[in-house]
Short mmCIF file of C-alpha atoms (C1' of nucleotides) in Angstrom, two decimals:
data_model
loop_
_atom_site.label_atom_id
_atom_site.label_comp_id
_atom_site.label_asym_id
_atom_site.label_seq_id
_atom_site.Cartn_x
_atom_site.Cartn_y
_atom_site.Cartn_z
CA MET A 94 5.11 -36.34 49.58
CA SER A 95 4.32 -37.20 46.00
CA GLU A 96 3.39 -40.63 47.22
CA MET A 97 0.31 -40.61 45.04
CA ILE A 98 2.46 -40.55 41.94
CA TRP A 99 3.26 -44.16 42.55
CA GLU A 100 -0.17 -45.46 43.36
CA PRO A 101 -1.40 -48.15 41.01
CA ARG A 102 -4.54 -46.40 39.87
CA ARG A 103 -5.50 -46.65 36.26
CA VAL A 104 -5.48 -42.87 36.17
CA ALA A 105 -4.60 -40.06 38.52
CA ALA A 106 -6.88 -37.48 36.96
CA VAL A 107 -10.57 -37.46 37.72
CA ARG A 108 -12.21 -34.96 35.40
CA ALA A 109 -12.64 -35.80 31.76
CA ASP A 110 -10.92 -33.23 29.59
CA LEU A 111 -11.46 -33.46 25.89
CA PRO A 112 -9.56 -31.37 23.34
CA PRO A 113 -11.27 -28.08 22.53
CA GLY A 114 -13.72 -28.20 19.69
CA VAL A 115 -14.28 -31.93 19.60
CA THR A 116 -16.82 -32.40 22.39
CA PRO A 117 -20.29 -32.86 20.90
CA SER A 118 -22.88 -30.47 22.27
CA GLY A 119 -25.67 -31.41 24.64
CA THR A 120 -26.37 -34.86 25.98
CA ARG A 121 -24.18 -36.55 23.39
CA GLY A 122 -21.18 -34.68 24.70
CA ARG A 123 -22.00 -35.38 28.32
CA ILE A 124 -22.32 -39.09 27.54
CA LEU A 125 -18.91 -38.99 25.90
CA GLU A 126 -17.27 -37.28 28.89
CA ALA A 127 -18.93 -39.52 31.47
CA SER A 128 -17.92 -42.61 29.50
CA LEU A 129 -14.36 -41.35 29.31
CA GLU A 130 -14.17 -40.96 33.07
CA LEU A 131 -15.66 -44.38 33.74
CA PHE A 132 -13.70 -46.23 31.06
CA ALA A 133 -10.50 -44.66 32.34
CA GLU A 134 -11.13 -45.61 35.94
CA HIS A 135 -12.87 -48.99 35.67
CA GLY A 136 -12.05 -50.07 32.14
CA TYR A 137 -14.47 -50.54 29.25
CA ALA A 138 -15.55 -54.03 30.27
CA GLY A 139 -15.90 -52.89 33.87
CA THR A 140 -18.32 -50.11 32.98
CA SER A 141 -22.01 -50.67 32.27
CA ILE A 142 -24.31 -48.41 30.31
CA ARG A 143 -26.25 -47.95 33.55
CA ASP A 144 -23.09 -46.57 35.16
CA ILE A 145 -22.80 -44.12 32.30
CA GLY A 146 -26.45 -43.10 32.50
CA LYS A 147 -26.20 -42.59 36.23
CA ARG A 148 -23.21 -40.27 35.90
CA VAL A 149 -24.86 -38.26 33.13
CA GLY A 150 -28.16 -38.14 34.94
CA ILE A 151 -30.17 -39.87 32.25
CA ASN A 152 -31.77 -43.26 31.86
CA SER A 153 -29.45 -45.78 30.28
CA ALA A 154 -31.84 -46.25 27.40
CA THR A 155 -31.42 -42.61 26.40
CA LEU A 156 -27.82 -43.38 25.47
CA TYR A 157 -29.07 -45.19 22.39
CA ALA A 158 -30.66 -42.03 21.06
CA HIS A 159 -27.11 -40.66 20.71
CA TYR A 160 -24.89 -43.69 20.10
CA THR A 161 -25.66 -46.99 18.46
CA SER A 162 -23.86 -48.98 21.14
CA LYS A 163 -21.48 -48.83 24.07
CA GLU A 164 -18.77 -50.02 21.68
CA ASN A 165 -19.54 -47.04 19.48
CA VAL A 166 -18.84 -44.63 22.36
CA LEU A 167 -15.47 -46.25 23.00
CA THR A 168 -14.61 -46.18 19.33
CA GLU A 169 -15.25 -42.44 19.18
CA LEU A 170 -13.05 -41.83 22.22
CA ILE A 171 -10.23 -43.93 20.78
CA GLN A 172 -10.40 -42.07 17.48
CA LEU A 173 -10.43 -38.68 19.23
CA GLY A 174 -7.43 -39.59 21.34
CA HIS A 175 -5.33 -40.77 18.43
CA GLN A 176 -6.31 -37.83 16.27
CA GLU A 177 -5.26 -35.36 18.97
CA LEU A 178 -1.91 -37.06 19.55
CA TYR A 179 -1.15 -37.28 15.84
CA THR A 180 -2.02 -33.65 15.20
CA ARG A 181 0.22 -32.48 18.03
CA LEU A 182 3.14 -34.65 16.94
CA ALA A 183 2.84 -33.57 13.32
CA THR A 184 2.78 -29.92 14.34
CA ALA A 185 5.81 -30.43 16.57
CA ALA A 186 7.74 -32.26 13.85
CA ALA A 187 7.01 -29.51 11.34
CA ALA A 188 8.36 -26.85 13.68
CA ALA A 189 11.88 -28.27 13.89
CA THR A 190 14.20 -29.59 11.22
CA GLU A 191 17.41 -30.67 12.97
CA PRO A 192 17.09 -34.14 14.55
CA PRO A 193 17.88 -33.11 18.15
CA GLU A 194 15.44 -30.22 18.08
CA ARG A 195 12.84 -32.35 16.33
CA LEU A 196 13.23 -35.18 18.84
CA ALA A 197 12.85 -32.77 21.73
CA ALA A 198 9.77 -31.24 20.10
CA LEU A 199 8.22 -34.66 19.49
CA VAL A 200 8.81 -35.82 23.06
CA ARG A 201 7.50 -32.56 24.47
CA ALA A 202 4.33 -32.88 22.40
CA HIS A 203 3.99 -36.55 23.31
CA VAL A 204 4.30 -35.87 27.02
CA LEU A 205 2.06 -32.80 26.94
CA ALA A 206 -0.69 -34.74 25.17
CA HIS A 207 -0.56 -37.47 27.82
CA ALA A 208 -0.40 -34.97 30.69
CA GLU A 209 -3.14 -32.66 29.43
CA TYR A 210 -5.50 -35.47 28.42
CA PRO A 211 -4.60 -38.31 30.76
CA LEU A 212 -8.01 -39.95 30.71
CA LEU A 213 -8.19 -39.86 26.94
CA THR A 214 -4.72 -41.27 26.37
CA VAL A 215 -5.14 -44.00 28.98
CA VAL A 216 -8.37 -45.16 27.34
CA ALA A 217 -6.90 -44.89 23.85
CA ASN A 218 -3.84 -46.88 24.88
CA THR A 219 -5.43 -49.57 27.06
CA GLU A 220 -8.80 -50.34 25.50
CA LEU A 221 -7.90 -50.97 21.88
CA HIS A 222 -8.32 -54.70 22.48
CA ALA A 223 -11.99 -54.22 23.34
CA VAL A 224 -12.92 -53.07 19.83
CA PRO A 225 -13.04 -55.19 16.66
CA ALA A 226 -10.06 -54.39 14.45
CA ASP A 227 -12.06 -52.88 11.58
CA LEU A 228 -13.59 -50.24 13.85
CA ILE A 229 -10.21 -48.80 14.78
CA ASP A 230 -8.61 -48.78 11.36
CA GLY A 231 -8.20 -45.04 11.52
CA ALA A 232 -6.63 -45.08 14.96
CA LEU A 233 -4.16 -47.78 13.95
CA LYS A 234 -3.08 -45.77 10.92
CA LEU A 235 -2.51 -42.75 13.13
CA ARG A 236 -0.44 -44.90 15.52
CA ALA A 237 1.69 -46.06 12.62
CA ALA A 238 2.23 -42.48 11.49
CA CYS A 239 3.25 -41.42 15.01
CA ARG A 240 5.88 -44.11 15.42
CA THR A 241 7.20 -43.40 11.93
CA MET A 242 7.76 -39.78 12.91
CA LEU A 243 9.81 -40.83 15.93
CA LEU A 244 11.80 -43.53 14.13
CA ASP A 245 12.55 -41.28 11.16
CA THR A 246 13.83 -38.60 13.49
CA LEU A 247 16.12 -41.04 15.26
CA ARG A 248 17.44 -42.38 11.95
CA ALA A 249 18.02 -38.89 10.58
CA GLY A 250 20.07 -38.10 13.66
CA ILE A 251 22.12 -41.26 13.20
CA GLU A 252 22.88 -40.38 9.58
CA ALA A 253 23.81 -36.84 10.57
CA HIS A 254 26.08 -38.24 13.28
CA VAL A 255 24.37 -36.21 15.99
CA PHE A 256 22.85 -39.24 17.74
CA ASP A 257 24.59 -42.26 19.23
CA ILE A 258 22.01 -45.03 18.97
CA ALA A 259 22.67 -48.76 19.09
CA ASP A 260 19.18 -49.90 18.07
CA PRO A 261 16.64 -47.36 16.77
CA ILE A 262 13.63 -49.60 17.49
CA LEU A 263 14.53 -50.27 21.11
CA THR A 264 15.40 -46.62 21.53
CA ALA A 265 12.06 -45.53 20.11
CA LEU A 266 10.26 -48.02 22.35
CA ALA A 267 12.05 -46.69 25.41
CA ILE A 268 11.29 -43.06 24.59
CA SER A 269 7.65 -43.66 23.77
CA SER A 270 7.18 -45.85 26.85
CA MET A 271 8.23 -42.99 29.12
CA GLY A 272 5.59 -40.73 27.63
CA MET A 273 2.79 -43.26 27.36
CA ARG A 274 2.81 -43.91 31.09
CA VAL A 275 2.53 -40.22 31.95
CA GLY A 276 -1.25 -40.40 31.65
CA GLN A 277 -1.36 -42.97 34.44
CA TRP A 278 0.43 -40.96 37.11
CA PHE A 279 0.02 -37.35 36.06
CA GLY A 280 -2.81 -35.67 37.91
CA PRO A 281 -3.74 -32.89 40.29
CA ASP A 282 -2.17 -34.65 43.30
CA GLN A 283 1.42 -34.39 42.17
CA PRO A 284 3.77 -31.43 42.23
CA TYR A 285 4.80 -31.13 38.58
CA THR A 286 3.34 -29.01 35.84
CA ALA A 287 2.79 -30.59 32.47
CA GLU A 288 5.39 -28.24 31.03
CA ALA A 289 7.98 -29.26 33.60
CA VAL A 290 7.49 -32.95 32.88
CA ALA A 291 7.60 -32.34 29.14
CA ASP A 292 10.82 -30.35 29.37
CA GLU A 293 12.54 -32.88 31.59
CA TYR A 294 11.45 -35.89 29.53
CA ALA A 295 12.64 -34.16 26.36
CA ARG A 296 16.03 -33.72 28.00
CA LEU A 297 16.08 -37.38 29.04
CA ALA A 298 15.12 -38.44 25.51
CA LEU A 299 18.11 -36.56 24.11
CA ARG A 300 20.32 -38.40 26.58
CA ILE A 301 18.78 -41.71 25.55
CA ALA A 302 19.50 -40.88 21.93
CA GLY A 303 23.08 -40.07 22.80
CA ALA A 304 22.82 -36.50 21.60
CA ASP A 305 26.03 -34.72 22.52
CA THR A 306 24.70 -31.87 24.62
CA ARG A 307 27.86 -31.33 26.65
CA ASP A 308 28.77 -28.10 24.86
CA ALA A 309 25.28 -26.73 25.26
CA GLU A 310 25.19 -27.65 28.93
CA ARG A 311 28.56 -26.05 29.63
CA LYS A 312 27.33 -22.68 28.46
CA MET B 58 9.60 -56.61 9.99
CA SER B 59 9.18 -56.15 13.68
CA GLU B 60 5.88 -54.53 12.91
CA MET B 61 4.18 -56.62 15.56
CA ILE B 62 6.20 -54.90 18.25
CA TRP B 63 4.03 -51.86 17.80
CA GLU B 64 0.66 -53.49 17.65
CA PRO B 65 -1.70 -52.38 20.37
CA ARG B 66 -2.37 -55.76 21.91
CA ARG B 67 -2.56 -56.02 25.63
CA VAL B 68 0.18 -58.61 25.44
CA ALA B 69 2.41 -60.08 22.77
CA ALA B 70 2.99 -63.39 24.50
CA VAL B 71 0.38 -66.12 24.38
CA ARG B 72 1.46 -68.85 26.75
CA ALA B 73 1.20 -68.31 30.46
CA ASP B 74 4.57 -68.68 32.11
CA LEU B 75 4.69 -68.65 35.86
CA PRO B 76 7.90 -68.53 37.89
CA PRO B 77 9.26 -71.98 38.74
CA GLY B 78 7.99 -73.46 41.96
CA VAL B 79 4.94 -71.29 42.40
CA THR B 80 2.42 -72.98 40.13
CA PRO B 81 0.01 -75.06 42.20
CA SER B 82 -0.26 -78.68 41.11
CA GLY B 83 -3.22 -80.20 39.34
CA THR B 84 -6.40 -78.41 38.41
CA ARG B 85 -5.70 -75.48 40.70
CA GLY B 86 -2.54 -74.72 38.76
CA ARG B 87 -4.25 -75.07 35.39
CA ILE B 88 -6.98 -72.69 36.50
CA LEU B 89 -4.32 -70.18 37.51
CA GLU B 90 -2.52 -70.40 34.19
CA ALA B 91 -5.69 -70.24 32.10
CA SER B 92 -6.89 -67.24 34.10
CA LEU B 93 -3.55 -65.52 33.59
CA GLU B 94 -3.78 -65.94 29.83
CA LEU B 95 -7.37 -64.70 29.69
CA PHE B 96 -6.91 -61.81 32.13
CA ALA B 97 -3.84 -60.69 30.20
CA GLU B 98 -5.57 -60.75 26.83
CA HIS B 99 -9.12 -59.64 27.64
CA GLY B 100 -8.74 -58.06 31.05
CA TYR B 101 -10.19 -59.27 34.33
CA ALA B 102 -13.61 -57.70 33.78
CA GLY B 103 -13.64 -59.00 30.22
CA THR B 104 -13.14 -62.60 31.29
CA SER B 105 -15.95 -64.80 32.64
CA ILE B 106 -15.55 -67.85 34.83
CA ARG B 107 -17.10 -69.81 31.96
CA ASP B 108 -14.25 -68.61 29.72
CA ILE B 109 -11.78 -69.91 32.28
CA GLY B 110 -13.53 -73.25 32.64
CA LYS B 111 -13.64 -73.69 28.89
CA ARG B 112 -9.90 -73.11 28.53
CA VAL B 113 -9.07 -75.48 31.39
CA GLY B 114 -11.54 -78.07 30.15
CA ILE B 115 -13.65 -78.13 33.27
CA ASN B 116 -17.09 -76.93 34.19
CA SER B 117 -17.09 -73.41 35.53
CA ALA B 118 -18.53 -74.60 38.82
CA THR B 119 -15.44 -76.73 39.43
CA LEU B 120 -13.42 -73.53 39.79
CA TYR B 121 -15.04 -72.97 43.18
CA ALA B 122 -13.58 -76.20 44.53
CA HIS B 123 -10.16 -74.56 44.16
CA TYR B 124 -10.76 -70.83 44.59
CA THR B 125 -13.37 -68.99 46.57
CA SER B 126 -14.06 -66.49 43.79
CA LYS B 127 -12.85 -65.11 40.49
CA GLU B 128 -11.43 -62.17 42.46
CA ASN B 129 -9.44 -64.63 44.54
CA VAL B 130 -7.73 -65.99 41.41
CA LEU B 131 -6.72 -62.49 40.34
CA THR B 132 -5.46 -61.65 43.82
CA GLU B 133 -3.18 -64.70 43.77
CA LEU B 134 -1.79 -63.74 40.36
CA ILE B 135 -1.14 -60.16 41.46
CA GLN B 136 0.66 -61.34 44.58
CA LEU B 137 2.78 -63.82 42.62
CA GLY B 138 3.77 -61.18 40.11
CA HIS B 139 4.84 -58.65 42.71
CA GLN B 140 6.68 -61.23 44.77
CA GLU B 141 8.66 -62.38 41.75
CA LEU B 142 9.62 -58.84 40.75
CA TYR B 143 10.61 -57.85 44.26
CA THR B 144 12.76 -60.95 44.76
CA ARG B 145 14.61 -60.34 41.52
CA LEU B 146 15.20 -56.67 42.26
CA ALA B 147 16.40 -57.37 45.79
CA THR B 148 18.81 -60.01 44.51
CA ALA B 149 20.10 -57.63 41.86
CA ALA B 150 20.56 -54.78 44.33
CA ALA B 151 22.48 -57.02 46.71
CA ALA B 152 24.89 -58.05 43.99
CA ALA B 153 26.21 -54.54 43.29
CA THR B 154 27.26 -51.76 45.60
CA GLU B 155 28.35 -48.85 43.43
CA PRO B 156 25.36 -46.78 42.19
CA PRO B 157 26.02 -47.18 38.45
CA GLU B 158 26.46 -50.94 38.71
CA ARG B 159 23.48 -51.22 41.03
CA LEU B 160 21.28 -49.15 38.72
CA ALA B 161 22.27 -51.32 35.76
CA ALA B 162 21.58 -54.47 37.76
CA LEU B 163 18.17 -53.17 38.89
CA VAL B 164 17.13 -52.22 35.37
CA ARG B 165 18.36 -55.52 33.96
CA ALA B 166 16.34 -57.42 36.57
CA HIS B 167 13.31 -55.20 36.01
CA VAL B 168 13.37 -55.72 32.26
CA LEU B 169 14.08 -59.44 32.49
CA ALA B 170 11.15 -59.96 34.85
CA HIS B 171 8.82 -58.17 32.42
CA ALA B 172 10.25 -59.98 29.39
CA GLU B 173 10.25 -63.46 30.91
CA TYR B 174 6.83 -63.14 32.52
CA PRO B 175 4.99 -60.71 30.27
CA LEU B 176 1.51 -62.01 31.03
CA LEU B 177 2.09 -61.94 34.76
CA THR B 178 3.53 -58.43 34.83
CA VAL B 179 0.83 -57.04 32.55
CA VAL B 180 -1.90 -58.44 34.78
CA ALA B 181 -0.12 -57.32 37.96
CA ASN B 182 0.33 -53.82 36.56
CA THR B 183 -3.04 -53.25 34.89
CA GLU B 184 -5.59 -55.03 37.05
CA LEU B 185 -4.83 -53.67 40.50
CA HIS B 186 -7.89 -51.45 40.26
CA ALA B 187 -10.16 -54.48 40.02
CA VAL B 188 -9.36 -55.71 43.53
CA PRO B 189 -10.42 -54.10 46.84
CA ALA B 190 -7.45 -52.37 48.44
CA ASP B 191 -7.22 -54.65 51.48
CA LEU B 192 -6.75 -57.72 49.32
CA ILE B 193 -3.60 -56.34 47.70
CA ASP B 194 -1.93 -54.96 50.80
CA GLY B 195 1.03 -57.28 50.30
CA ALA B 196 1.46 -56.36 46.65
CA LEU B 197 1.35 -52.64 47.43
CA LYS B 198 4.05 -53.03 50.08
CA LEU B 199 6.24 -54.87 47.57
CA ARG B 200 5.66 -52.07 45.04
CA ALA B 201 6.75 -49.52 47.61
CA ALA B 202 9.89 -51.53 48.36
CA CYS B 203 10.73 -51.79 44.67
CA ARG B 204 10.49 -48.05 44.00
CA THR B 205 12.50 -47.33 47.15
CA MET B 206 15.32 -49.49 45.83
CA LEU B 207 15.40 -47.53 42.58
CA LEU B 208 15.12 -44.10 44.21
CA ASP B 209 17.75 -44.89 46.84
CA THR B 210 20.14 -45.99 44.12
CA LEU B 211 19.62 -42.78 42.17
CA ARG B 212 20.12 -40.65 45.30
CA ALA B 213 23.25 -42.57 46.28
CA GLY B 214 24.67 -41.84 42.85
CA ILE B 215 23.85 -38.16 43.19
CA GLU B 216 25.63 -37.96 46.55
CA ALA B 217 28.61 -39.81 45.15
CA HIS B 218 28.67 -37.39 42.19
CA VAL B 219 28.52 -40.22 39.68
CA PHE B 220 25.01 -39.35 38.44
CA ASP B 221 23.75 -36.13 36.91
CA ILE B 222 20.07 -36.05 37.80
CA ALA B 223 17.80 -33.02 37.85
CA ASP B 224 14.83 -34.67 39.55
CA PRO B 225 15.14 -38.15 41.07
CA ILE B 226 11.40 -38.82 41.04
CA LEU B 227 10.90 -37.97 37.38
CA THR B 228 14.05 -39.89 36.55
CA ALA B 229 12.82 -42.94 38.43
CA LEU B 230 9.43 -42.70 36.73
CA ALA B 231 11.07 -42.55 33.32
CA ILE B 232 13.32 -45.53 33.99
CA SER B 233 10.58 -47.70 35.45
CA SER B 234 8.16 -46.73 32.68
CA MET B 235 10.55 -48.13 30.06
CA GLY B 236 10.64 -51.49 31.79
CA MET B 237 6.99 -51.73 32.72
CA ARG B 238 5.89 -51.53 29.12
CA VAL B 239 8.20 -54.35 28.04
CA GLY B 240 5.57 -56.92 28.99
CA GLN B 241 3.19 -55.43 26.46
CA TRP B 242 5.37 -55.71 23.39
CA PHE B 243 7.88 -58.43 24.21
CA GLY B 244 6.85 -61.76 22.76
CA PRO B 245 7.82 -64.52 20.36
CA ASP B 246 7.09 -62.43 17.27
CA GLN B 247 9.89 -59.91 17.75
CA PRO B 248 13.60 -60.30 17.08
CA TYR B 249 15.13 -59.47 20.46
CA THR B 250 16.14 -61.79 23.24
CA ALA B 251 15.21 -60.85 26.79
CA GLU B 252 18.92 -60.49 27.57
CA ALA B 253 19.48 -58.12 24.67
CA VAL B 254 16.63 -55.86 25.75
CA ALA B 255 17.77 -55.94 29.36
CA ASP B 256 21.34 -55.00 28.43
CA GLU B 257 20.29 -52.18 26.14
CA TYR B 258 17.75 -50.75 28.58
CA ALA B 259 20.33 -50.84 31.37
CA ARG B 260 22.65 -48.83 29.14
CA LEU B 261 19.88 -46.33 28.38
CA ALA B 262 19.08 -46.04 32.09
CA LEU B 263 22.68 -45.07 32.82
CA ARG B 264 22.42 -42.40 30.14
CA ILE B 265 19.16 -41.15 31.65
CA ALA B 266 20.87 -40.94 35.03
CA GLY B 267 23.68 -38.97 33.49
CA ALA B 268 26.32 -41.54 34.44
CA ASP B 269 29.55 -40.48 32.82
CA THR B 270 30.36 -43.57 30.76
CA ARG B 271 32.54 -41.78 28.24
CA ASP B 272 35.77 -43.20 29.60
CA ALA B 273 34.37 -46.70 29.65
CA GLU B 274 33.02 -46.36 26.12
CA ARG B 275 36.31 -45.04 24.76
CA LYS B 276 38.21 -48.12 25.84
"C1'" DG C 148 -35.15 -37.01 23.19
"C1'" DT C 149 -36.30 -38.97 27.24
"C1'" DC C 150 -38.75 -42.00 29.79
"C1'" DT C 151 -40.71 -46.94 31.69
"C1'" DA C 152 -40.72 -51.52 30.90
"C1'" DT C 153 -38.80 -55.51 29.37
"C1'" DA C 154 -36.74 -58.84 26.25
"C1'" DG C 155 -33.08 -62.04 25.91
"C1'" DA C 156 -28.42 -63.18 26.98
"C1'" DT C 157 -24.83 -63.67 30.17
"C1'" DG C 158 -22.69 -62.72 34.59
"C1'" DG C 159 -20.86 -64.88 39.43
"C1'" DA C 160 -21.88 -68.18 42.51
"C1'" DT C 161 -24.40 -72.22 44.95
"C1'" DA C 162 -26.93 -76.90 45.71
"C1'" DG C 163 -26.76 -81.42 45.51
"C1'" DA C 164 -25.93 -85.88 42.92
"C1'" DC C 165 -22.13 -88.97 41.94
"C1'" DG D 84 -13.34 -83.05 42.81
"C1'" DT D 85 -16.24 -82.82 39.09
"C1'" DC D 86 -20.50 -82.70 37.24
"C1'" DT D 87 -25.65 -80.91 36.01
"C1'" DA D 88 -28.89 -77.79 37.11
"C1'" DT D 89 -30.20 -73.58 38.62
"C1'" DC D 90 -30.69 -69.12 41.33
"C1'" DC D 91 -30.65 -64.48 40.89
"C1'" DA D 92 -28.36 -60.34 39.62
"C1'" DT D 93 -26.81 -57.70 35.88
"C1'" DC D 94 -25.79 -57.01 31.17
"C1'" DT D 95 -26.74 -54.74 26.30
"C1'" DA D 96 -30.21 -53.34 23.66
"C1'" DT D 97 -35.10 -52.64 22.05
"C1'" DA D 98 -40.24 -51.37 22.15
"C1'" DG D 99 -43.39 -48.11 22.72
"C1'" DA D 100 -45.64 -44.23 25.44
"C1'" DC D 101 -45.17 -39.27 26.02
#
DNA sequence: GTCTATAGATGGATAGAC
DNA sequence: GTCTATCCATCTATAGAC
């Protein structure tokens, strides 16, 4: 049971889910979703425009009526993925002020984003190298903002003496690593809900940060 | 400072390090190392045999005097990477009997393997999808053995009442996720030694597992 | 906007000389 | 074992008809 969780697929999910409101209408949107599925499963370099056309049900040449290049499709996906993650993290951070609550909210949002949009986060996290740096300026700025939110929260908790952290950078790396991999194993063939994973990982993050939750747990 | 830790490269390291004693001699070994560097940085599908030949300083056709195919080179790298990780984990597990000590030893070994051989672990972890399943039978069996070691250790600690774990599978996923990502940010342009990261991550893993280290820390 | 057809480059792999 | 030369498939992208 749950054996599939450990399989070394690039992604466990199969259907491309994009955040509501961002999918372009018509053929352009279907190209974007098909590309997301293929890039997630086979990688950007391992996917041809003919593969994309076949999945959409159009000739590969038709793609160029909607995007200037294959690279352009990937760039749009990467931007979408980073925008969605940043928006969720910023909303989560704004909803909690105390460091422990804010850390839990950030981790929950981080995990939920990776569990609800596994294909998108896998592509956004693994295919950045395939795009020239100037095309992903926006995504890199969003990444920087995301890690600043996490680090600032950890440091605020240290100053308030509610966290016990030896090295904020290593701690932040450990916490974000847990969440980033969720997109690679979370899918329909495992027994957890996204909410359950988010809740548990938030609890583990508080432990990592050395938050003293003994009183709360004894209640 | 330490900004490079967060950059979205596939790998931070640049030189291909292979475990001692496994690098083939002569041209075959140089092909293996060059392929490792290129697969790690650009991905398997993003690397051509002409790229490999250029880096080695041979004609691309010469590659086929040493390997039957490009796929064959990747398969050998994947096998090497899994073998090295498994050997280290098995050695670590054998050196400690109590669950907390064994968990710390496993995590230290896991992190050290990913920090000392970042290119190899990144390729072994991210390019499995590029090889037909029957060619990586051995690697998949080693993966299964590795996760069993971790899960068994967690369950032993639960039975012995020295761990406080809500869900062993999610806990194991969280702990292994921390270590697996080390290969993607650990490199010469960051301030930590492999030992320092291994020690700190082992400490965080004990916290994740709910090991009661308060007495030890108060000493 | 979608198609057929194709240009032009590059891919993995082989043949055969040395 | 290494090379040059090349086969043939596939690649991204474009041209032009409808």
